[in-house]
Amino acid sequence: MYIRKELHDKYGGNRRSGISKFKKYNIIMLFYGTAGKKYGYEDKWKDGIFYYCGEGQIGNMVFKRGNKAIKNHLKEGYELHLFENMVNGKVKYIGRFV
């Protein structure tokens, strides 16, 4: 278990977005949880695959900012790490993904 604020204090990145890219460390952290559902984000596991909703609440998703970072993470040499939001600012590390 980690405290999300402490992760951002150490690595930087957007503290509010579900997608945080850290240029200095070549990592992208993805955050998900049940609170996103009220904003139209429904991340979920299905048949052993994790479906992450990405950025954008209106219309089709477009590959810019965080969505583009996820799409191109391997090509650009970034690691993708998934965290589940828990309570009181804590996050649970799920693992590294591609």
XYZ file of N, CA, C and O in Angstrom:
392
model
N 0.842 -1.167 0.000
C 0.000 0.000 0.000
C 0.897 1.244 0.000
O 1.903 1.280 0.698
N 0.523 2.218 -0.792
C 1.261 3.477 -0.878
C 0.303 4.629 -0.640
O -0.903 4.483 -0.809
N 0.855 5.772 -0.305
C 0.066 6.998 -0.230
C 0.340 7.759 -1.517
O 1.497 8.054 -1.838
N -0.728 8.020 -2.267
C -0.552 8.618 -3.588
C 0.208 9.940 -3.515
O 1.092 10.196 -4.330
N -0.091 10.766 -2.549
C 0.597 12.046 -2.395
C 2.112 11.841 -2.300
O 2.875 12.590 -2.893
N 2.528 10.810 -1.581
C 3.961 10.545 -1.439
C 4.592 10.091 -2.743
O 5.745 10.424 -3.029
N 3.846 9.341 -3.544
C 4.352 8.961 -4.874
C 4.605 10.202 -5.718
O 5.639 10.326 -6.379
N 3.656 11.146 -5.694
C 3.812 12.373 -6.481
C 4.889 13.278 -5.892
O 5.585 13.969 -6.639
N 5.021 13.285 -4.575
C 6.105 14.071 -3.966
C 7.466 13.573 -4.454
O 8.371 14.366 -4.699
N 7.595 12.262 -4.625
C 8.869 11.671 -5.051
C 9.080 11.778 -6.559
O 10.168 12.115 -7.020
N 8.025 11.472 -7.351
C 8.183 11.372 -8.807
C 7.636 12.555 -9.589
O 7.986 12.741 -10.743
N 6.726 13.333 -9.014
C 6.080 14.438 -9.726
C 4.782 13.963 -10.344
O 4.109 13.088 -9.812
N 4.413 14.543 -11.472
C 3.221 14.107 -12.192
C 1.931 14.745 -11.695
O 1.895 15.418 -10.677
N 0.874 14.522 -12.451
C -0.440 15.089 -12.168
C -1.087 14.341 -11.000
O -1.351 13.154 -11.081
N -1.401 15.052 -9.937
C -1.953 14.454 -8.725
C -3.436 14.129 -8.843
O -3.966 13.385 -8.034
N -4.123 14.675 -9.826
C -5.569 14.472 -9.945
C -5.957 13.544 -11.083
O -7.000 12.922 -11.048
N -5.144 13.455 -12.082
C -5.465 12.641 -13.256
C -5.265 11.158 -12.964
O -4.460 10.779 -12.112
N -5.974 10.334 -13.696
C -5.780 8.899 -13.593
C -4.533 8.442 -14.318
O -4.080 7.311 -14.135
N -3.964 9.314 -15.145
C -2.764 8.986 -15.918
C -1.675 9.997 -15.560
O -1.832 11.187 -15.801
N -0.591 9.530 -14.967
C 0.517 10.409 -14.592
C 1.796 9.922 -15.260
O 2.254 8.803 -15.012
N 2.370 10.781 -16.089
C 3.598 10.457 -16.817
C 4.763 11.178 -16.148
O 4.684 12.376 -15.873
N 5.820 10.420 -15.882
C 6.986 10.957 -15.199
C 8.179 10.881 -16.138
O 8.804 9.828 -16.275
N 8.489 11.986 -16.788
C 9.543 12.008 -17.802
C 10.919 11.666 -17.226
O 11.694 10.961 -17.850
N 11.194 12.142 -16.039
C 12.510 11.939 -15.435
C 12.775 10.457 -15.158
O 13.909 10.005 -15.184
N 11.708 9.676 -14.917
C 11.869 8.272 -14.541
C 11.374 7.293 -15.601
O 11.417 6.095 -15.397
N 10.867 7.775 -16.724
C 10.342 6.933 -17.804
C 9.286 5.938 -17.312
O 9.317 4.768 -17.662
N 8.385 6.439 -16.480
C 7.274 5.609 -16.030
C 5.959 6.365 -16.197
O 5.934 7.597 -16.200
N 4.903 5.609 -16.365
C 3.552 6.154 -16.385
C 2.772 5.385 -15.326
O 2.780 4.151 -15.311
N 2.130 6.118 -14.427
C 1.299 5.490 -13.413
C -0.159 5.692 -13.777
O -0.577 6.809 -14.097
N -0.909 4.599 -13.760
C -2.342 4.639 -13.997
C -3.050 4.389 -12.678
O -2.699 3.459 -11.959
N -4.051 5.213 -12.380
C -4.818 5.077 -11.153
C -6.277 4.833 -11.518
O -6.813 5.488 -12.401
N -6.894 3.874 -10.832
C -8.308 3.596 -11.090
C -9.013 3.268 -9.782
O -8.377 2.948 -8.781
N -10.334 3.379 -9.816
C -11.133 3.039 -8.643
C -12.602 3.267 -8.917
O -12.992 3.762 -9.979
N -13.412 2.936 -7.954
C -14.862 3.025 -8.134
C -15.371 4.456 -8.237
O -16.409 4.693 -8.829
N -14.653 5.438 -7.703
C -15.098 6.832 -7.741
C -15.195 7.360 -9.170
O -15.994 8.244 -9.459
N -14.417 6.810 -10.091
C -14.454 7.267 -11.481
C -15.764 6.985 -12.185
O -16.119 7.648 -13.164
N -16.502 6.026 -11.688
C -17.754 5.635 -12.334
C -18.748 6.794 -12.429
O -19.436 6.956 -13.429
N -18.790 7.648 -11.408
C -19.727 8.776 -11.433
C -19.343 9.820 -12.486
O -20.127 10.681 -12.830
N -18.125 9.730 -13.022
C -17.671 10.637 -14.081
C -17.631 9.948 -15.448
O -17.108 10.490 -16.409
N -18.150 8.729 -15.510
C -18.214 8.014 -16.777
C -17.053 7.069 -17.046
O -16.948 6.505 -18.127
N -16.166 6.890 -16.065
C -15.017 6.008 -16.241
C -15.310 4.664 -15.592
O -15.551 4.597 -14.391
N -15.298 3.606 -16.372
C -15.564 2.279 -15.836
C -14.417 1.328 -16.185
O -14.488 0.568 -17.131
N -13.368 1.419 -15.417
C -12.225 0.519 -15.572
C -12.613 -0.821 -14.955
O -13.296 -0.866 -13.935
N -12.162 -1.918 -15.587
C -12.566 -3.217 -15.043
C -11.695 -4.344 -15.564
O -11.005 -4.211 -16.567
N -11.755 -5.462 -14.838
C -11.132 -6.717 -15.237
C -12.173 -7.560 -15.939
O -13.310 -7.637 -15.490
N -11.780 -8.208 -17.038
C -12.661 -9.149 -17.719
C -11.792 -10.201 -18.385
O -10.913 -9.862 -19.174
N -12.021 -11.457 -18.032
C -11.286 -12.580 -18.614
C -9.770 -12.402 -18.509
O -9.021 -12.689 -19.446
N -9.311 -11.882 -17.370
C -7.885 -11.738 -17.130
C -7.241 -10.530 -17.800
O -6.030 -10.363 -17.742
N -8.046 -9.689 -18.434
C -7.548 -8.477 -19.100
C -8.106 -7.270 -18.366
O -9.284 -7.239 -18.015
N -7.256 -6.256 -18.137
C -7.727 -5.038 -17.494
C -8.064 -4.009 -18.563
O -7.242 -3.691 -19.411
N -9.272 -3.493 -18.510
C -9.746 -2.470 -19.451
C -9.709 -1.119 -18.740
O -10.439 -0.897 -17.786
N -8.832 -0.244 -19.227
C -8.658 1.078 -18.632
C -9.328 2.111 -19.516
O -9.101 2.147 -20.722
N -10.126 2.972 -18.938
C -10.971 3.893 -19.708
C -10.218 5.057 -20.349
O -10.659 5.584 -21.336
N -9.127 5.504 -19.837
C -8.390 6.608 -20.456
C -8.985 7.966 -20.152
O -9.883 8.101 -19.330
N -8.507 9.006 -20.829
C -8.944 10.389 -20.589
C -10.008 10.803 -21.594
O -9.959 10.419 -22.749
N -10.915 11.646 -21.133
C -11.944 12.216 -21.992
C -13.325 11.721 -21.611
O -13.562 10.531 -21.558
N -14.218 12.663 -21.331
C -15.557 12.307 -20.885
C -16.609 12.469 -21.976
O -17.699 11.930 -21.852
N -16.300 13.206 -23.011
C -17.290 13.480 -24.058
C -16.777 12.964 -25.393
O -15.654 13.260 -25.789
N -17.605 12.183 -26.080
C -17.236 11.677 -27.400
C -16.239 10.540 -27.332
O -15.964 9.981 -26.270
N -15.698 10.205 -28.481
C -14.707 9.124 -28.568
C -13.382 9.567 -27.961
O -13.022 10.737 -28.007
N -12.671 8.599 -27.432
C -11.340 8.884 -26.900
C -10.417 9.245 -28.057
O -10.528 8.681 -29.146
N -9.533 10.186 -27.801
C -8.543 10.564 -28.808
C -7.155 10.326 -28.218
O -6.956 10.384 -27.008
N -6.204 10.053 -29.101
C -4.850 9.755 -28.652
C -4.027 11.029 -28.528
O -3.208 11.359 -29.381
N -4.259 11.751 -27.426
C -3.447 12.900 -27.059
C -3.253 12.851 -25.556
O -3.901 12.079 -24.859
N -2.293 13.592 -25.059
C -1.924 13.623 -23.638
C -1.758 12.215 -23.061
O -0.966 11.431 -23.566
N -2.507 11.914 -22.003
C -2.343 10.638 -21.306
C -2.662 9.429 -22.161
O -1.994 8.399 -22.080
N -3.714 9.521 -22.990
C -4.078 8.395 -23.860
C -2.950 8.081 -24.838
O -2.626 6.925 -25.093
N -2.348 9.117 -25.376
C -1.221 8.938 -26.301
C -0.025 8.329 -25.568
O 0.666 7.463 -26.108
N 0.190 8.772 -24.330
C 1.306 8.233 -23.542
C 1.136 6.737 -23.317
O 2.100 5.973 -23.432
N -0.088 6.301 -23.022
C -0.344 4.871 -22.830
C -0.119 4.121 -24.133
O 0.574 3.102 -24.165
N -0.695 4.622 -25.203
C -0.588 3.956 -26.504
C 0.864 3.763 -26.925
O 1.242 2.712 -27.438
N 1.696 4.778 -26.690
C 3.072 4.774 -27.194
C 4.113 4.428 -26.124
O 5.307 4.603 -26.363
N 3.683 3.927 -24.975
C 4.639 3.768 -23.873
C 5.810 2.847 -24.216
O 6.944 3.150 -23.871
N 5.576 1.747 -24.900
C 6.689 0.846 -25.246
C 7.625 1.482 -26.259
O 8.848 1.444 -26.109
N 7.049 2.079 -27.285
C 7.839 2.721 -28.340
C 8.706 3.849 -27.781
O 9.827 4.059 -28.239
N 8.204 4.547 -26.753
C 8.938 5.670 -26.178
C 9.783 5.276 -24.964
O 10.408 6.125 -24.331
N 9.781 3.978 -24.615
C 10.638 3.495 -23.545
C 10.109 3.724 -22.135
O 10.891 3.835 -21.192
N 8.782 3.777 -21.982
C 8.179 3.978 -20.664
C 7.622 2.675 -20.111
O 7.155 1.829 -20.856
N 7.663 2.543 -18.791
C 7.002 1.438 -18.105
C 5.622 1.924 -17.672
O 5.455 3.082 -17.276
N 4.649 1.030 -17.719
C 3.266 1.336 -17.359
C 2.929 0.586 -16.068
O 3.029 -0.645 -16.027
N 2.568 1.326 -15.011
C 2.285 0.731 -13.705
C 0.864 1.093 -13.259
O 0.471 2.257 -13.318
N 0.126 0.094 -12.795
C -1.275 0.258 -12.421
C -1.446 0.246 -10.905
O -0.880 -0.616 -10.216
N -2.240 1.205 -10.401
C -2.558 1.325 -8.989
C -4.070 1.411 -8.818
O -4.755 2.065 -9.602
N -4.572 0.771 -7.781
C -5.993 0.868 -7.447
C -6.160 1.852 -6.289
O -5.497 1.741 -5.259
N -7.057 2.834 -6.470
C -7.351 3.781 -5.401
C -8.091 3.068 -4.282
O -9.055 2.352 -4.528
N -7.638 3.269 -3.060
C -8.275 2.670 -1.899
C -8.966 3.797 -1.109
O -9.637 4.605 -1.717
N -8.771 3.874 0.169
C -9.374 4.932 0.991
C -8.287 5.838 1.556
O -7.122 5.449 1.663
N -8.694 7.057 1.898
C -7.806 8.027 2.558
C -6.516 8.296 1.799
O -5.457 8.415 2.397
N -6.602 8.379 0.480
C -5.434 8.709 -0.329
C -4.458 7.576 -0.543
O -3.384 7.776 -1.106
N -4.813 6.385 -0.098
C -3.926 5.235 -0.278
C -4.213 4.561 -1.616
O -5.333 4.579 -2.109
N -3.173 3.980 -2.189
C -3.293 3.243 -3.447
C -2.601 1.898 -3.295
O -1.613 1.771 -2.571
N -3.136 0.905 -3.972
C -2.577 -0.445 -3.949
C -1.904 -0.701 -5.291
O -2.517 -0.518 -6.344
N -0.653 -1.111 -5.253
C 0.068 -1.408 -6.483
C -0.419 -2.734 -7.046
O -0.402 -3.758 -6.372
N -0.862 -2.715 -8.311
C -1.371 -3.905 -8.978
C -0.262 -4.573 -9.789
O -0.134 -5.794 -9.794
N 0.545 -3.785 -10.507
C 1.641 -4.358 -11.248
C 1.995 -3.561 -12.486
O 1.406 -2.536 -12.792
N 2.977 -4.100 -13.207
C 3.428 -3.503 -14.459
C 2.641 -4.129 -15.601
O 2.444 -5.345 -15.640
N 2.210 -3.297 -16.533
C 1.372 -3.740 -17.644
C 1.922 -3.245 -18.987
O 2.750 -2.349 -19.022
N 1.450 -3.830 -20.047
C 1.727 -3.346 -21.409
C 0.413 -3.285 -22.154
O -0.533 -3.978 -21.813
